[in-house]
Amino acid sequence: QKEVEQDPGPLSVPEGAIVSLNCTYSNSAFQYFMWYRQYSRKGPELLMYTYSSGNKEDGRFTAQVDKSSKYISLFIRDSQPSDSATYLCAMSYSSASKIIFGSGTRLSIRP
Amino acid sequence: NAGVTQTPKFQVLKTGQSMTLQCAQDMNHNSMYWYRQDPGMGLRLIYYSASEGTTDKGEVPNGYNVSRLNKREFSLRLESAAPSQTSVYFCASSAGQGANQPQHFGDGTRLSIL
């Protein structure tokens, strides 16, 4: 079983919809949670970073961590075609340990 | 604002050939990383360098070697390429090691081993 599981998609939604992207994980020791966005033929870029449980909002993006369920989510409000990309969740045990990445969910926003 | 630059962008090799992937960053970062990305597998860490002069193995180091040439440059070498090493290779850098230091990625090297 992988430490971090992510539905590969593809997920296709109309412009303006609310998008929900999710990851589950098996090790309760994870403390740091990240979301990276990767456009086609490009490297990943950090989108959101949270520590422990709770929500974090940045513009149209909200990251949510539920440690009791070992489940993290990324919500995108008012989705735009420019949000079409692969979204990778990532997590780490501590501030000094290496990052474990999910395999990514491919998202397509239809105009 | 180049960030992380990887060369070459594409390469085709024959089984048994060797090659070196180059990576350079201009952000004065201490830590650098090499990942490979395969369909359904996500990013897997090959080697990393927490600071200049140090290198450590990641999750999938077999068949690879690295050199941290100086603070800016971190190269990845395949001594005897195998078809299983066909992948997209990403170099990344961060100010320090750890989850609270965002990693900045290059645009990848697409490597095909025949």
CSV table of C-alpha atoms in Angstrom, one decimal:
chain,number,residue,atom,x,y,z
A,1,GLN,CA,0.0,0.0,0.0
A,2,LYS,CA,1.3,3.4,-0.9
A,3,GLU,CA,1.8,5.9,1.9
A,4,VAL,CA,-0.1,8.6,0.0
A,5,GLU,CA,-3.0,7.8,-2.3
A,6,GLN,CA,-4.5,10.1,-4.9
A,7,ASP,CA,-7.1,9.5,-7.6
A,8,PRO,CA,-5.4,10.1,-10.9
A,9,GLY,CA,-8.5,11.4,-12.6
A,10,PRO,CA,-8.9,12.9,-15.1
A,11,LEU,CA,-11.4,15.2,-13.5
A,12,SER,CA,-13.3,17.5,-15.9
A,13,VAL,CA,-15.6,20.3,-14.7
A,14,PRO,CA,-17.2,23.4,-16.3
A,15,GLU,CA,-15.7,26.8,-15.7
A,16,GLY,CA,-16.9,28.5,-12.5
A,17,ALA,CA,-17.5,25.2,-10.7
A,18,ILE,CA,-16.1,24.4,-7.3
A,19,VAL,CA,-13.4,21.7,-7.5
A,20,SER,CA,-12.5,19.3,-4.8
A,21,LEU,CA,-9.3,17.3,-4.9
A,22,ASN,CA,-8.4,14.8,-2.3
A,23,CYS,CA,-5.6,12.6,-0.9
A,24,THR,CA,-5.6,9.9,1.7
A,25,TYR,CA,-2.6,8.7,3.7
A,26,SER,CA,-1.7,5.8,5.9
A,27,ASN,CA,0.8,7.1,8.4
A,28,SER,CA,-0.6,9.3,11.2
A,29,ALA,CA,2.9,10.7,11.8
A,30,PHE,CA,2.6,13.1,8.8
A,31,GLN,CA,2.5,16.7,10.1
A,32,TYR,CA,3.2,18.9,7.1
A,33,PHE,CA,0.8,18.9,4.1
A,34,MET,CA,1.3,20.5,0.7
A,35,TRP,CA,-0.3,20.9,-2.6
A,36,TYR,CA,1.7,21.4,-5.8
A,37,ARG,CA,0.4,22.3,-9.2
A,38,GLN,CA,2.0,21.0,-12.4
A,39,TYR,CA,1.3,22.3,-15.8
A,40,SER,CA,1.9,20.1,-18.8
A,41,ARG,CA,5.6,19.9,-19.7
A,42,LYS,CA,6.6,21.9,-16.6
A,43,GLY,CA,7.9,21.2,-13.1
A,44,PRO,CA,5.6,21.3,-10.1
A,45,GLU,CA,5.1,24.6,-8.2
A,46,LEU,CA,4.1,24.9,-4.6
A,47,LEU,CA,0.5,26.1,-4.3
A,48,MET,CA,-0.5,25.6,-0.6
A,49,TYR,CA,1.3,24.5,2.6
A,50,THR,CA,-0.3,23.7,5.9
A,51,TYR,CA,1.0,22.4,9.2
A,52,SER,CA,-1.1,19.8,11.2
A,53,SER,CA,-4.9,20.0,11.1
A,54,GLY,CA,-7.3,22.7,10.0
A,55,ASN,CA,-8.0,25.0,7.0
A,56,LYS,CA,-5.9,27.5,5.1
A,57,GLU,CA,-7.2,29.9,2.5
A,58,ASP,CA,-5.4,31.7,-0.3
A,59,GLY,CA,-7.6,33.5,-2.8
A,60,ARG,CA,-9.7,31.0,-4.6
A,61,PHE,CA,-7.8,28.0,-3.0
A,62,THR,CA,-8.6,26.4,0.3
A,63,ALA,CA,-6.5,23.5,1.8
A,64,GLN,CA,-8.1,21.3,4.4
A,65,VAL,CA,-6.5,18.7,6.6
A,66,ASP,CA,-8.4,16.1,8.6
A,67,LYS,CA,-5.8,14.2,10.6
A,68,SER,CA,-8.4,12.0,12.3
A,69,SER,CA,-9.5,10.6,8.9
A,70,LYS,CA,-6.0,10.9,7.4
A,71,TYR,CA,-7.5,12.9,4.5
A,72,ILE,CA,-6.5,16.1,2.9
A,73,SER,CA,-8.4,18.2,0.4
A,74,LEU,CA,-7.8,21.2,-1.9
A,75,PHE,CA,-10.9,23.2,-3.0
A,76,ILE,CA,-10.8,25.6,-5.9
A,77,ARG,CA,-13.6,28.1,-6.1
A,78,ASP,CA,-14.7,29.8,-9.3
A,79,SER,CA,-12.5,27.5,-11.4
A,80,GLN,CA,-10.9,28.9,-14.5
A,81,PRO,CA,-9.5,27.2,-17.6
A,82,SER,CA,-6.0,28.3,-16.4
A,83,ASP,CA,-6.5,26.0,-13.4
A,84,SER,CA,-6.3,23.0,-15.8
A,85,ALA,CA,-3.2,21.1,-14.6
A,86,THR,CA,-2.1,18.1,-12.5
A,87,TYR,CA,-2.4,18.6,-8.8
A,88,LEU,CA,0.0,16.7,-6.5
A,89,CYS,CA,-0.5,16.4,-2.8
A,90,ALA,CA,2.6,16.0,-0.7
A,91,MET,CA,3.4,15.4,3.0
A,92,SER,CA,6.2,15.1,5.4
A,93,TYR,CA,6.8,13.7,8.9
A,94,SER,CA,8.7,16.7,10.3
A,95,SER,CA,10.2,20.0,9.2
A,96,ALA,CA,13.5,18.2,8.5
A,97,SER,CA,12.3,15.1,6.8
A,98,LYS,CA,11.9,14.3,3.1
A,99,ILE,CA,8.6,15.0,1.3
A,100,ILE,CA,6.4,12.1,0.0
A,101,PHE,CA,4.4,13.0,-3.1
A,102,GLY,CA,1.1,11.6,-4.3
A,103,SER,CA,0.8,10.5,-7.9
A,104,GLY,CA,-1.3,13.5,-8.9
A,105,THR,CA,-4.8,14.2,-10.2
A,106,ARG,CA,-5.3,15.6,-13.7
A,107,LEU,CA,-7.8,18.4,-13.7
A,108,SER,CA,-9.4,20.0,-16.8
A,109,ILE,CA,-11.7,23.1,-16.6
A,110,ARG,CA,-14.0,23.3,-19.6
A,111,PRO,CA,-14.7,26.9,-20.9
B,1,ASN,CA,14.7,35.1,-13.1
B,2,ALA,CA,15.9,31.7,-14.3
B,3,GLY,CA,15.3,29.7,-11.1
B,4,VAL,CA,16.2,26.1,-11.7
B,5,THR,CA,17.7,25.2,-15.1
B,6,GLN,CA,18.0,21.6,-16.3
B,7,THR,CA,19.9,20.4,-19.4
B,8,PRO,CA,19.2,18.7,-21.7
B,9,LYS,CA,15.4,18.9,-22.0
B,10,PHE,CA,15.2,15.7,-24.0
B,11,GLN,CA,17.5,12.7,-24.5
B,12,VAL,CA,17.4,9.3,-26.1
B,13,LEU,CA,20.0,6.7,-25.1
B,14,LYS,CA,20.7,3.2,-25.9
B,15,THR,CA,20.9,0.6,-23.1
B,16,GLY,CA,24.4,0.6,-21.6
B,17,GLN,CA,25.2,4.2,-22.5
B,18,SER,CA,26.1,6.7,-19.8
B,19,MET,CA,25.1,10.3,-19.5
B,20,THR,CA,25.0,13.2,-17.0
B,21,LEU,CA,21.9,15.4,-16.4
B,22,GLN,CA,22.8,18.9,-15.4
B,23,CYS,CA,21.0,21.2,-12.9
B,24,ALA,CA,21.8,24.7,-11.8
B,25,GLN,CA,20.0,27.1,-9.6
B,26,ASP,CA,20.4,30.9,-9.2
B,27,MET,CA,18.5,31.4,-5.9
B,28,ASN,CA,21.4,30.8,-3.6
B,29,HIS,CA,19.6,27.8,-2.2
B,30,ASN,CA,21.4,25.3,0.1
B,31,SER,CA,19.5,22.1,-0.6
B,32,MET,CA,19.0,20.4,-4.0
B,33,TYR,CA,17.2,17.3,-5.1
B,34,TRP,CA,16.8,14.9,-8.0
B,35,TYR,CA,13.4,13.2,-8.6
B,36,ARG,CA,12.0,10.9,-11.2
B,37,GLN,CA,8.4,11.1,-12.3
B,38,ASP,CA,6.7,8.0,-13.8
B,39,PRO,CA,3.0,7.6,-14.6
B,40,GLY,CA,1.0,6.5,-11.6
B,41,MET,CA,4.1,6.6,-9.3
B,42,GLY,CA,4.3,10.3,-8.5
B,43,LEU,CA,7.6,12.0,-7.8
B,44,ARG,CA,10.2,9.7,-6.2
B,45,LEU,CA,13.4,11.1,-4.7
B,46,ILE,CA,16.6,9.7,-6.2
B,47,TYR,CA,19.3,11.7,-4.3
B,48,TYR,CA,19.5,14.9,-2.4
B,49,SER,CA,22.1,17.3,-1.2
B,50,ALA,CA,21.2,19.1,2.1
B,51,SER,CA,24.1,21.5,1.7
B,52,GLU,CA,27.2,22.0,-0.4
B,53,GLY,CA,29.6,19.1,0.1
B,54,THR,CA,26.9,16.6,1.2
B,55,THR,CA,24.8,14.1,-0.7
B,56,ASP,CA,22.4,11.4,0.5
B,57,LYS,CA,20.4,8.6,-1.0
B,58,GLY,CA,16.6,9.0,-1.5
B,59,GLU,CA,14.0,6.4,-2.2
B,60,VAL,CA,15.3,5.0,-5.5
B,61,PRO,CA,19.1,5.6,-5.8
B,62,ASN,CA,20.1,2.4,-7.5
B,63,GLY,CA,21.7,3.0,-10.9
B,64,TYR,CA,22.4,6.6,-10.3
B,65,ASN,CA,25.2,8.8,-8.9
B,66,VAL,CA,25.3,12.5,-8.1
B,67,SER,CA,27.8,15.3,-7.7
B,68,ARG,CA,27.2,18.6,-5.8
B,69,LEU,CA,29.7,20.5,-7.9
B,70,ASN,CA,29.3,23.7,-5.9
B,71,LYS,CA,26.4,25.6,-4.3
B,72,ARG,CA,24.7,26.2,-7.6
B,73,GLU,CA,25.1,22.9,-9.5
B,74,PHE,CA,23.9,19.4,-8.8
B,75,SER,CA,24.4,16.7,-11.5
B,76,LEU,CA,22.8,13.3,-11.9
B,77,ARG,CA,24.8,10.5,-13.7
B,78,LEU,CA,23.5,7.3,-15.2
B,79,GLU,CA,26.6,5.0,-15.5
B,80,SER,CA,24.9,2.3,-17.6
B,81,ALA,CA,21.4,3.2,-18.7
B,82,ALA,CA,18.6,0.7,-18.5
B,83,PRO,CA,15.1,0.8,-20.1
B,84,SER,CA,13.7,1.0,-16.5
B,85,GLN,CA,15.3,4.4,-16.2
B,86,THR,CA,13.1,5.8,-18.9
B,87,SER,CA,11.4,8.7,-17.1
B,88,VAL,CA,11.1,12.4,-16.6
B,89,TYR,CA,13.8,13.7,-14.3
B,90,PHE,CA,13.2,16.8,-12.2
B,91,CYS,CA,15.8,18.8,-10.3
B,92,ALA,CA,14.6,21.0,-7.4
B,93,SER,CA,16.1,23.3,-4.9
B,94,SER,CA,15.1,24.9,-1.5
B,95,ALA,CA,16.6,27.3,0.9
B,96,GLY,CA,16.8,24.6,3.5
B,97,GLN,CA,15.8,21.0,3.9
B,98,GLY,CA,12.3,20.1,5.1
B,99,ALA,CA,8.7,20.5,4.5
B,100,ASN,CA,8.5,24.2,5.6
B,101,GLN,CA,11.0,25.2,2.8
B,102,PRO,CA,9.2,25.3,-0.5
B,103,GLN,CA,11.0,23.3,-3.3
B,104,HIS,CA,11.4,25.0,-6.6
B,105,PHE,CA,11.5,22.7,-9.6
B,106,GLY,CA,13.1,22.9,-13.0
B,107,ASP,CA,11.1,21.9,-16.1
B,108,GLY,CA,12.5,18.4,-16.3
B,109,THR,CA,14.6,16.2,-18.6
B,110,ARG,CA,12.6,13.7,-20.6
B,111,LEU,CA,14.9,10.6,-20.9
B,112,SER,CA,14.2,7.6,-23.1
B,113,ILE,CA,16.3,4.5,-22.9
B,114,LEU,CA,16.0,2.1,-25.9
